[in-house]
C-alpha cells in the first residue's frame, strides 16, 4: 500500500495540464470509453470543470449506482484536492474511516478509486475525471492511462504496479 500511495502522489504531480477545455474533456472522455470498450469493460465516465459537465457516458452494463458512485468519488476528490484512490489508500494506511477523520457521511463521500483531479499547473484544481464500474484500482488506472496518453506520457512510466489478479481483461 505504501508503494501505491507514493506512486499516486507522483501521478498527481506529473499528470497536470497547462490548460483544460471542453475539447480536451471530450478527447479524454472518448479515450477512456475506447479503452474500456476494447477491454470489454462497462463504465460510466464523468468529466467536469468547475462543476460544469463537460463529458458524460454510461456504457451498457452500467446504471444509477455507477452515477452515484461517481458523485461520491468526485466529492472526495473535490474536498481533498487529490485522487479519490490516493485519499482512500491514505485513510486505510492510517486505519481510520472518513467518518472518524472528517465526520463525512458515506452517503455523500466514497473513499474509493476512480476520480482524478484536473489540475492546471501553477493554478490548481479546476475539475475532475471520474469512472465507475470496475474494481477501484482499475477505475483509477483507466483514468490515469487516458490522461497519460493525452499528455504524451508513457503509461508504463506512471502506472501503479498491478498485481496479476486484477489485470484488466
mmCIF file of C-alpha atoms in Angstrom:
data_model
loop_
_atom_site.group_PDB
_atom_site.id
_atom_site.type_symbol
_atom_site.label_atom_id
_atom_site.label_comp_id
_atom_site.label_asym_id
_atom_site.label_seq_id
_atom_site.Cartn_x
_atom_site.Cartn_y
_atom_site.Cartn_z
ATOM 1 C CA UNK A 1 0.000 0.000 0.000
ATOM 2 C CA UNK A 2 2.851 2.397 0.798
ATOM 3 C CA UNK A 3 4.241 1.991 -2.732
ATOM 4 C CA UNK A 4 0.817 2.741 -4.196
ATOM 5 C CA UNK A 5 0.398 5.855 -2.053
ATOM 6 C CA UNK A 6 3.783 7.199 -3.172
ATOM 7 C CA UNK A 7 3.092 6.280 -6.790
ATOM 8 C CA UNK A 8 -0.302 8.019 -6.740
ATOM 9 C CA UNK A 9 1.271 11.167 -5.287
ATOM 10 C CA UNK A 10 3.723 11.052 -8.204
ATOM 11 C CA UNK A 11 0.821 10.566 -10.654
ATOM 12 C CA UNK A 12 -0.982 13.569 -9.182
ATOM 13 C CA UNK A 13 2.152 15.686 -9.568
ATOM 14 C CA UNK A 14 3.027 14.560 -13.065
ATOM 15 C CA UNK A 15 -0.433 14.342 -14.657
ATOM 16 C CA UNK A 16 -1.187 18.048 -14.667
ATOM 17 C CA UNK A 17 -2.268 20.218 -17.569
ATOM 18 C CA UNK A 18 -1.117 23.549 -18.939
ATOM 19 C CA UNK A 19 -4.776 24.284 -19.770
ATOM 20 C CA UNK A 20 -8.026 22.329 -19.947
ATOM 21 C CA UNK A 21 -11.133 22.965 -22.037
ATOM 22 C CA UNK A 22 -14.251 21.289 -23.432
ATOM 23 C CA UNK A 23 -12.440 19.758 -26.407
ATOM 24 C CA UNK A 24 -9.822 18.213 -24.134
ATOM 25 C CA UNK A 25 -12.588 16.797 -21.931
ATOM 26 C CA UNK A 26 -14.248 15.245 -24.977
ATOM 27 C CA UNK A 27 -10.967 13.749 -26.203
ATOM 28 C CA UNK A 28 -10.013 12.268 -22.826
ATOM 29 C CA UNK A 29 -13.545 11.026 -22.123
ATOM 30 C CA UNK A 30 -13.661 9.389 -25.538
ATOM 31 C CA UNK A 31 -10.261 7.769 -24.893
ATOM 32 C CA UNK A 32 -11.488 6.329 -21.582
ATOM 33 C CA UNK A 33 -14.555 4.930 -23.323
ATOM 34 C CA UNK A 34 -12.472 3.458 -26.169
ATOM 35 C CA UNK A 35 -10.082 1.810 -23.703
ATOM 36 C CA UNK A 36 -12.995 0.317 -21.759
ATOM 37 C CA UNK A 37 -14.709 -0.905 -24.940
ATOM 38 C CA UNK A 38 -11.501 -2.522 -26.195
ATOM 39 C CA UNK A 39 -11.267 -4.434 -22.894
ATOM 40 C CA UNK A 40 -14.969 -5.296 -22.800
ATOM 41 C CA UNK A 41 -15.410 -3.274 -19.630
ATOM 42 C CA UNK A 42 -18.557 -1.352 -18.734
ATOM 43 C CA UNK A 43 -18.011 2.016 -17.085
ATOM 44 C CA UNK A 44 -19.710 5.320 -16.522
ATOM 45 C CA UNK A 45 -17.465 8.312 -17.224
ATOM 46 C CA UNK A 46 -17.853 11.888 -15.995
ATOM 47 C CA UNK A 47 -15.645 14.914 -16.621
ATOM 48 C CA UNK A 48 -16.440 18.311 -15.174
ATOM 49 C CA UNK A 49 -14.774 21.694 -14.957
ATOM 50 C CA UNK A 50 -15.749 23.936 -12.044
ATOM 51 C CA UNK A 51 -18.961 21.964 -11.538
ATOM 52 C CA UNK A 52 -19.986 22.223 -15.204
ATOM 53 C CA UNK A 53 -20.429 18.861 -17.003
ATOM 54 C CA UNK A 54 -18.068 18.547 -19.979
ATOM 55 C CA UNK A 55 -18.379 14.838 -20.805
ATOM 56 C CA UNK A 56 -20.613 12.009 -19.652
ATOM 57 C CA UNK A 57 -21.057 8.468 -20.905
ATOM 58 C CA UNK A 58 -22.808 5.492 -19.343
ATOM 59 C CA UNK A 59 -21.892 2.336 -21.218
ATOM 60 C CA UNK A 60 -24.246 -0.637 -21.468
ATOM 61 C CA UNK A 61 -23.987 -2.590 -18.231
ATOM 62 C CA UNK A 62 -23.794 0.468 -16.002
ATOM 63 C CA UNK A 63 -26.637 2.043 -14.080
ATOM 64 C CA UNK A 64 -27.741 4.563 -11.500
ATOM 65 C CA UNK A 65 -25.442 3.106 -8.850
ATOM 66 C CA UNK A 66 -22.423 3.953 -11.010
ATOM 67 C CA UNK A 67 -23.623 7.535 -11.369
ATOM 68 C CA UNK A 68 -23.985 7.786 -7.600
ATOM 69 C CA UNK A 69 -20.517 6.294 -7.050
ATOM 70 C CA UNK A 70 -19.119 8.934 -9.416
ATOM 71 C CA UNK A 71 -20.870 11.703 -7.470
ATOM 72 C CA UNK A 72 -19.459 10.423 -4.198
ATOM 73 C CA UNK A 73 -15.929 9.912 -5.569
ATOM 74 C CA UNK A 74 -15.993 13.437 -7.033
ATOM 75 C CA UNK A 75 -16.948 14.781 -3.615
ATOM 76 C CA UNK A 76 -13.807 13.185 -2.132
ATOM 77 C CA UNK A 77 -11.516 14.457 -4.892
ATOM 78 C CA UNK A 78 -13.025 17.947 -4.742
ATOM 79 C CA UNK A 79 -12.896 18.166 -0.950
ATOM 80 C CA UNK A 80 -9.330 16.868 -0.547
ATOM 81 C CA UNK A 81 -7.900 18.156 -3.864
ATOM 82 C CA UNK A 82 -6.446 14.795 -4.829
ATOM 83 C CA UNK A 83 -7.426 11.489 -6.370
ATOM 84 C CA UNK A 84 -10.123 9.558 -4.562
ATOM 85 C CA UNK A 85 -7.925 6.421 -4.640
ATOM 86 C CA UNK A 86 -4.927 8.233 -3.188
ATOM 87 C CA UNK A 87 -7.033 9.566 -0.339
ATOM 88 C CA UNK A 88 -8.704 6.168 0.181
ATOM 89 C CA UNK A 89 -5.335 4.415 0.487
ATOM 90 C CA UNK A 90 -4.018 7.113 2.815
ATOM 91 C CA UNK A 91 -7.022 6.620 5.125
ATOM 92 C CA UNK A 92 -6.558 2.844 5.057
ATOM 93 C CA UNK A 93 -2.879 3.243 5.945
ATOM 94 C CA UNK A 94 -3.951 5.380 8.926
ATOM 95 C CA UNK A 95 -6.525 2.707 9.849
ATOM 96 C CA UNK A 96 -9.245 5.331 10.074
ATOM 97 C CA UNK A 97 -12.505 5.928 8.256
ATOM 98 C CA UNK A 98 -13.612 9.131 6.597
ATOM 99 C CA UNK A 99 -16.388 9.441 9.161
ATOM 100 C CA UNK A 100 -13.892 9.136 12.027
ATOM 101 C CA UNK A 101 -11.396 11.562 10.474
ATOM 102 C CA UNK A 102 -13.701 14.188 8.982
ATOM 103 C CA UNK A 103 -17.229 13.317 10.099
ATOM 104 C CA UNK A 104 -18.282 12.988 6.463
ATOM 105 C CA UNK A 105 -21.088 10.553 5.629
ATOM 106 C CA UNK A 106 -20.522 7.619 3.267
ATOM 107 C CA UNK A 107 -23.821 8.570 1.628
ATOM 108 C CA UNK A 108 -22.065 11.580 0.102
ATOM 109 C CA UNK A 109 -18.382 10.580 0.060
ATOM 110 C CA UNK A 110 -16.902 7.406 -1.429
ATOM 111 C CA UNK A 111 -13.317 6.738 -0.450
ATOM 112 C CA UNK A 112 -12.706 4.515 -3.451
ATOM 113 C CA UNK A 113 -10.618 4.764 -6.573
ATOM 114 C CA UNK A 114 -11.882 6.248 -9.794
ATOM 115 C CA UNK A 115 -11.796 10.042 -9.579
ATOM 116 C CA UNK A 116 -8.730 12.044 -10.563
ATOM 117 C CA UNK A 117 -8.335 15.815 -10.214
ATOM 118 C CA UNK A 118 -7.899 18.052 -13.233
ATOM 119 C CA UNK A 119 -5.053 20.305 -12.147
ATOM 120 C CA UNK A 120 -3.728 23.255 -14.122
ATOM 121 C CA UNK A 121 -0.027 23.560 -13.394
ATOM 122 C CA UNK A 122 0.602 26.719 -11.404
ATOM 123 C CA UNK A 123 -3.126 27.358 -10.884
ATOM 124 C CA UNK A 124 -4.616 24.367 -9.085
ATOM 125 C CA UNK A 125 -7.540 22.012 -9.343
ATOM 126 C CA UNK A 126 -10.368 23.026 -11.668
ATOM 127 C CA UNK A 127 -12.327 19.811 -12.072
ATOM 128 C CA UNK A 128 -12.441 16.040 -12.053
ATOM 129 C CA UNK A 129 -12.340 12.998 -14.296
ATOM 130 C CA UNK A 130 -14.263 10.087 -12.790
ATOM 131 C CA UNK A 131 -15.017 6.488 -13.716
ATOM 132 C CA UNK A 132 -17.201 3.862 -12.054
ATOM 133 C CA UNK A 133 -17.935 0.264 -12.939
ATOM 134 C CA UNK A 134 -14.756 -1.704 -12.237
ATOM 135 C CA UNK A 135 -12.756 -2.549 -9.110
ATOM 136 C CA UNK A 136 -11.478 0.736 -7.666
ATOM 137 C CA UNK A 137 -7.843 0.236 -8.627
ATOM 138 C CA UNK A 138 -8.802 -0.443 -12.248
ATOM 139 C CA UNK A 139 -11.202 2.552 -12.297
ATOM 140 C CA UNK A 140 -8.308 4.713 -11.083
ATOM 141 C CA UNK A 141 -5.802 3.342 -13.575
ATOM 142 C CA UNK A 142 -8.220 3.678 -16.502
ATOM 143 C CA UNK A 143 -8.357 7.427 -15.839
ATOM 144 C CA UNK A 144 -4.590 7.651 -15.305
ATOM 145 C CA UNK A 145 -3.916 5.787 -18.556
ATOM 146 C CA UNK A 146 -6.143 8.125 -20.569
ATOM 147 C CA UNK A 147 -4.624 11.274 -19.033
ATOM 148 C CA UNK A 148 -1.083 9.994 -19.580
ATOM 149 C CA UNK A 149 -1.880 9.136 -23.197
ATOM 150 C CA UNK A 150 -3.342 12.602 -23.780
ATOM 151 C CA UNK A 151 -0.310 14.290 -22.226
ATOM 152 C CA UNK A 152 2.113 12.176 -24.267
ATOM 153 C CA UNK A 153 3.478 10.382 -21.216
ATOM 154 C CA UNK A 154 4.129 6.657 -21.464
ATOM 155 C CA UNK A 155 1.517 4.971 -19.271
ATOM 156 C CA UNK A 156 4.139 2.467 -18.046
ATOM 157 C CA UNK A 157 6.076 5.412 -16.564
ATOM 158 C CA UNK A 158 3.189 6.380 -14.267
ATOM 159 C CA UNK A 159 1.185 3.161 -13.823
ATOM 160 C CA UNK A 160 0.713 1.507 -10.467
ATOM 161 C CA UNK A 161 2.345 -1.877 -10.017
ATOM 162 C CA UNK A 162 -0.704 -4.058 -10.680
ATOM 163 C CA UNK A 163 -0.949 -7.491 -9.082
ATOM 164 C CA UNK A 164 -1.697 -10.224 -11.630
ATOM 165 C CA UNK A 165 -5.117 -10.997 -10.140
ATOM 166 C CA UNK A 166 -6.587 -7.632 -11.105
ATOM 167 C CA UNK A 167 -5.082 -7.004 -14.544
ATOM 168 C CA UNK A 168 -7.862 -5.722 -16.852
ATOM 169 C CA UNK A 169 -9.205 -8.257 -19.356
#
